[in-house]
Amino acid sequence: MSTDTIEHNRNRQDFSGIESIWLFGYGSLIYKVDFPFLEQRPASIQGWARRFWQGSHDHRGTPEAPGRVATLIEQPGGTCKGMAFRVSPSVFEHLDVREKNGYLRFSTALTFENGSYAQGLVYIATADNEVFLGHAPEADIARQIATATGPSGPNSEYLFRLAESLRTLGDECTHTFSIEAFLKSDS
Ligand code: SIN
């Protein structure tokens, strides 16, 4: 699949007749909310784990020196906490451009803190996209993040802001917190 997912995403879901839809954010969508929303609620999705396995050429790195940003990897029994936003489908015109570096929109069930459920969408960069980097030891991921920077700013800022948001949400994301600890011990 090509790196630029804008066209792929435009053809993925039919929004006709839909006034609003839930979007689940687990990475920068939690803390960089540059889109209008109707409602936001902490939520979680089951069967997924957050991993810094996606390359970033356009936001937190460059084609020559890509950064690493979050995607979701299937993990039976896993829970990933994040923030759900109820948005108008028109918001995807902007978000598809923002998330174009390998992310596709998938349908997912969301669980809210009161135990109720809703169906929504989530952007995931799967292993078949051209800039997927995959597993590496967390110390190595931290070293890559420490030096990468791109048009949206330093890669370390992405990691630190996400870690702070996850603490607020009460997500015990040991992967993110371990990379954060390596980054802090090197600085
Ligand atoms: C997300 O935040 O849900 C997607 C990945 C990102 O934009 O960091």
GROMACS .gro file of C-alpha atoms and ligand atoms in nm:
model
  195
    1MET     CA    1   0.000   0.000   0.000
    2SER     CA    2   0.128   0.349  -0.082
    3THR     CA    3   0.234   0.577   0.203
    4ASP     CA    4  -0.025   0.845   0.130
    5THR     CA    5  -0.355   0.706   0.257
    6ILE     CA    6  -0.581   1.004   0.176
    7GLU     CA    7  -0.749   0.839  -0.125
    8HIS     CA    8  -0.773   0.500   0.048
    9ASN     CA    9  -0.950   0.658   0.346
   10ARG     CA   10  -1.194   0.859   0.134
   11ASN     CA   11  -1.328   0.534  -0.009
   12ARG     CA   12  -1.339   0.333   0.313
   13GLN     CA   13  -1.661   0.435   0.487
   14ASP     CA   14  -1.992   0.564   0.359
   15PHE     CA   15  -2.099   0.859   0.573
   16SER     CA   16  -2.417   0.938   0.382
   17GLY     CA   17  -2.702   1.014   0.621
   18ILE     CA   18  -2.466   1.014   0.924
   19GLU     CA   19  -2.458   1.334   1.128
   20SER     CA   20  -2.192   1.234   1.378
   21ILE     CA   21  -1.959   0.946   1.454
   22TRP     CA   22  -1.720   0.856   1.736
   23LEU     CA   23  -1.347   0.875   1.666
   24PHE     CA   24  -1.107   0.702   1.908
   25GLY     CA   25  -0.768   0.872   1.957
   26TYR     CA   26  -0.477   0.694   2.124
   27GLY     CA   27  -0.177   0.901   2.009
   28SER     CA   28  -0.144   1.265   1.913
   29LEU     CA   29  -0.521   1.283   1.861
   30ILE     CA   30  -0.554   1.279   2.241
   31TYR     CA   31  -0.351   1.594   2.302
   32LYS     CA   32  -0.346   1.781   1.971
   33VAL     CA   33  -0.712   1.844   1.910
   34ASP     CA   34  -0.702   2.067   1.601
   35PHE     CA   35  -1.050   1.967   1.484
   36PRO     CA   36  -1.401   2.055   1.596
   37PHE     CA   37  -1.591   1.798   1.801
   38LEU     CA   38  -1.940   1.772   1.950
   39GLU     CA   39  -1.845   1.576   2.262
   40GLN     CA   40  -1.539   1.407   2.410
   41ARG     CA   41  -1.522   1.114   2.652
   42PRO     CA   42  -1.237   0.896   2.782
   43ALA     CA   43  -1.278   0.550   2.630
   44SER     CA   44  -1.091   0.227   2.563
   45ILE     CA   45  -1.071  -0.033   2.292
   46GLN     CA   46  -1.008  -0.403   2.348
   47GLY     CA   47  -0.759  -0.632   2.176
   48TRP     CA   48  -0.502  -0.365   2.089
   49ALA     CA   49  -0.174  -0.231   2.229
   50ARG     CA   50  -0.011   0.106   2.156
   51ARG     CA   51   0.336   0.075   2.003
   52PHE     CA   52   0.586   0.330   1.865
   53TRP     CA   53   0.631   0.118   1.554
   54GLN     CA   54   0.516   0.361   1.284
   55GLY     CA   55   0.764   0.581   1.099
   56SER     CA   56   0.694   0.954   1.067
   57HIS     CA   57   0.835   1.136   0.766
   58ASP     CA   58   0.589   1.421   0.763
   59HIS     CA   59   0.527   1.532   1.124
   60ARG     CA   60   0.798   1.416   1.366
   61GLY     CA   61   1.078   1.326   1.129
   62THR     CA   62   1.187   1.353   0.767
   63PRO     CA   63   1.225   1.097   0.486
   64GLU     CA   64   1.599   1.093   0.558
   65ALA     CA   65   1.562   1.062   0.936
   66PRO     CA   66   1.212   0.934   1.020
   67GLY     CA   67   1.072   0.965   1.368
   68ARG     CA   68   0.863   0.704   1.546
   69VAL     CA   69   0.499   0.758   1.634
   70ALA     CA   70   0.221   0.546   1.779
   71THR     CA   71   0.012   0.286   1.606
   72LEU     CA   72  -0.194  -0.006   1.737
   73ILE     CA   73  -0.085  -0.367   1.725
   74GLU     CA   74  -0.329  -0.653   1.778
   75GLN     CA   75  -0.293  -0.797   2.128
   76PRO     CA   76  -0.556  -1.047   2.242
   77GLY     CA   77  -0.677  -0.950   2.589
   78GLY     CA   78  -0.511  -0.607   2.568
   79THR     CA   79  -0.683  -0.277   2.646
   80CYS     CA   80  -0.581   0.061   2.509
   81LYS     CA   81  -0.719   0.371   2.677
   82GLY     CA   82  -0.762   0.695   2.488
   83MET     CA   83  -1.005   0.974   2.415
   84ALA     CA   84  -1.318   0.942   2.205
   85PHE     CA   85  -1.450   1.243   2.015
   86ARG     CA   86  -1.795   1.261   1.859
   87VAL     CA   87  -1.734   1.440   1.530
   88SER     CA   88  -1.913   1.538   1.214
   89PRO     CA   89  -1.793   1.323   0.919
   90SER     CA   90  -1.668   1.645   0.752
   91VAL     CA   91  -1.383   1.643   1.009
   92PHE     CA   92  -1.222   1.354   0.819
   93GLU     CA   93  -1.138   1.588   0.530
   94HIS     CA   94  -0.881   1.744   0.764
   95LEU     CA   95  -0.786   1.435   0.964
   96ASP     CA   96  -0.724   1.217   0.658
   97VAL     CA   97  -0.459   1.470   0.552
   98ARG     CA   98  -0.310   1.488   0.901
   99GLU     CA   99  -0.297   1.107   0.931
  100LYS     CA  100  -0.196   1.042   0.570
  101ASN     CA  101   0.144   0.889   0.644
  102GLY     CA  102   0.024   0.529   0.652
  103TYR     CA  103  -0.290   0.540   0.871
  104LEU     CA  104  -0.621   0.386   0.762
  105ARG     CA  105  -0.956   0.431   0.929
  106PHE     CA  106  -1.094   0.112   1.087
  107SER     CA  107  -1.427   0.050   1.254
  108THR     CA  108  -1.400  -0.040   1.623
  109ALA     CA  109  -1.612  -0.089   1.933
  110LEU     CA  110  -1.542   0.170   2.205
  111THR     CA  111  -1.610   0.124   2.575
  112PHE     CA  112  -1.676   0.435   2.781
  113GLU     CA  113  -1.586   0.471   3.148
  114ASN     CA  114  -1.946   0.399   3.259
  115GLY     CA  115  -1.933   0.065   3.075
  116SER     CA  116  -2.151   0.167   2.780
  117TYR     CA  117  -2.045   0.087   2.425
  118ALA     CA  118  -2.049   0.264   2.088
  119GLN     CA  119  -1.918   0.186   1.744
  120GLY     CA  120  -1.659   0.429   1.611
  121LEU     CA  121  -1.351   0.476   1.395
  122VAL     CA  122  -0.981   0.462   1.474
  123TYR     CA  123  -0.674   0.541   1.261
  124ILE     CA  124  -0.429   0.249   1.254
  125ALA     CA  125  -0.102   0.220   1.060
  126THR     CA  126  -0.079  -0.149   0.977
  127ALA     CA  127   0.240  -0.347   0.910
  128ASP     CA  128   0.187  -0.336   0.531
  129ASN     CA  129   0.233   0.042   0.498
  130GLU     CA  130   0.561   0.156   0.345
  131VAL     CA  131   0.684   0.350   0.646
  132PHE     CA  132   0.602   0.091   0.913
  133LEU     CA  133   0.918   0.035   1.120
  134GLY     CA  134   0.802  -0.242   1.353
  135HIS     CA  135   0.947  -0.375   1.672
  136ALA     CA  136   1.274  -0.254   1.820
  137PRO     CA  137   1.404  -0.255   2.179
  138GLU     CA  138   1.256   0.038   2.371
  139ALA     CA  139   1.605   0.183   2.436
  140ASP     CA  140   1.665   0.193   2.058
  141ILE     CA  141   1.324   0.349   1.997
  142ALA     CA  142   1.411   0.616   2.254
  143ARG     CA  143   1.745   0.687   2.081
  144GLN     CA  144   1.567   0.733   1.747
  145ILE     CA  145   1.300   0.958   1.904
  146ALA     CA  146   1.566   1.166   2.084
  147THR     CA  147   1.721   1.285   1.757
  148ALA     CA  148   1.424   1.296   1.517
  149THR     CA  149   1.245   1.619   1.440
  150GLY     CA  150   1.002   1.724   1.169
  151PRO     CA  151   0.754   1.995   1.060
  152SER     CA  152   0.532   1.935   1.367
  153GLY     CA  153   0.828   1.958   1.607
  154PRO     CA  154   1.064   1.728   1.795
  155ASN     CA  155   0.967   1.360   1.811
  156SER     CA  156   1.040   1.367   2.186
  157GLU     CA  157   0.764   1.625   2.234
  158TYR     CA  158   0.513   1.379   2.080
  159LEU     CA  159   0.626   1.112   2.327
  160PHE     CA  160   0.631   1.338   2.633
  161ARG     CA  161   0.292   1.496   2.564
  162LEU     CA  162   0.136   1.156   2.502
  163ALA     CA  163   0.288   1.009   2.821
  164GLU     CA  164   0.148   1.303   3.021
  165SER     CA  165  -0.199   1.255   2.866
  166LEU     CA  166  -0.193   0.880   2.936
  167ARG     CA  167  -0.117   0.947   3.304
  168THR     CA  168  -0.416   1.179   3.318
  169LEU     CA  169  -0.633   0.911   3.153
  170GLY     CA  170  -0.497   0.640   3.385
  171ASP     CA  171  -0.356   0.426   3.105
  172GLU     CA  172  -0.076   0.199   3.231
  173CYS     CA  173   0.105   0.198   2.896
  174THR     CA  174   0.436   0.044   3.004
  175HIS     CA  175   0.572   0.069   2.647
  176THR     CA  176   0.526   0.448   2.632
  177PHE     CA  177   0.645   0.501   2.990
  178SER     CA  178   0.955   0.290   2.937
  179ILE     CA  179   1.056   0.490   2.625
  180GLU     CA  180   0.990   0.808   2.824
  181ALA     CA  181   1.222   0.686   3.102
  182PHE     CA  182   1.501   0.608   2.851
  183LEU     CA  183   1.457   0.953   2.694
  184LYS     CA  184   1.473   1.126   3.032
  185SER     CA  185   1.777   0.930   3.145
  186ASP     CA  186   1.966   1.037   2.830
  187SER     CA  187   1.879   1.405   2.853
  188SIN     C1  188  -0.417   0.868   1.705
  188SIN     O1  189  -0.370   0.956   1.775
  188SIN     O2  190  -0.525   0.812   1.736
  188SIN     C2  191  -0.352   0.826   1.578
  188SIN     C3  192  -0.204   0.836   1.575
  188SIN     C4  193  -0.151   0.976   1.587
  188SIN     O3  194  -0.198   1.066   1.515
  188SIN     O4  195  -0.061   0.999   1.667
   0.00000   0.00000   0.00000
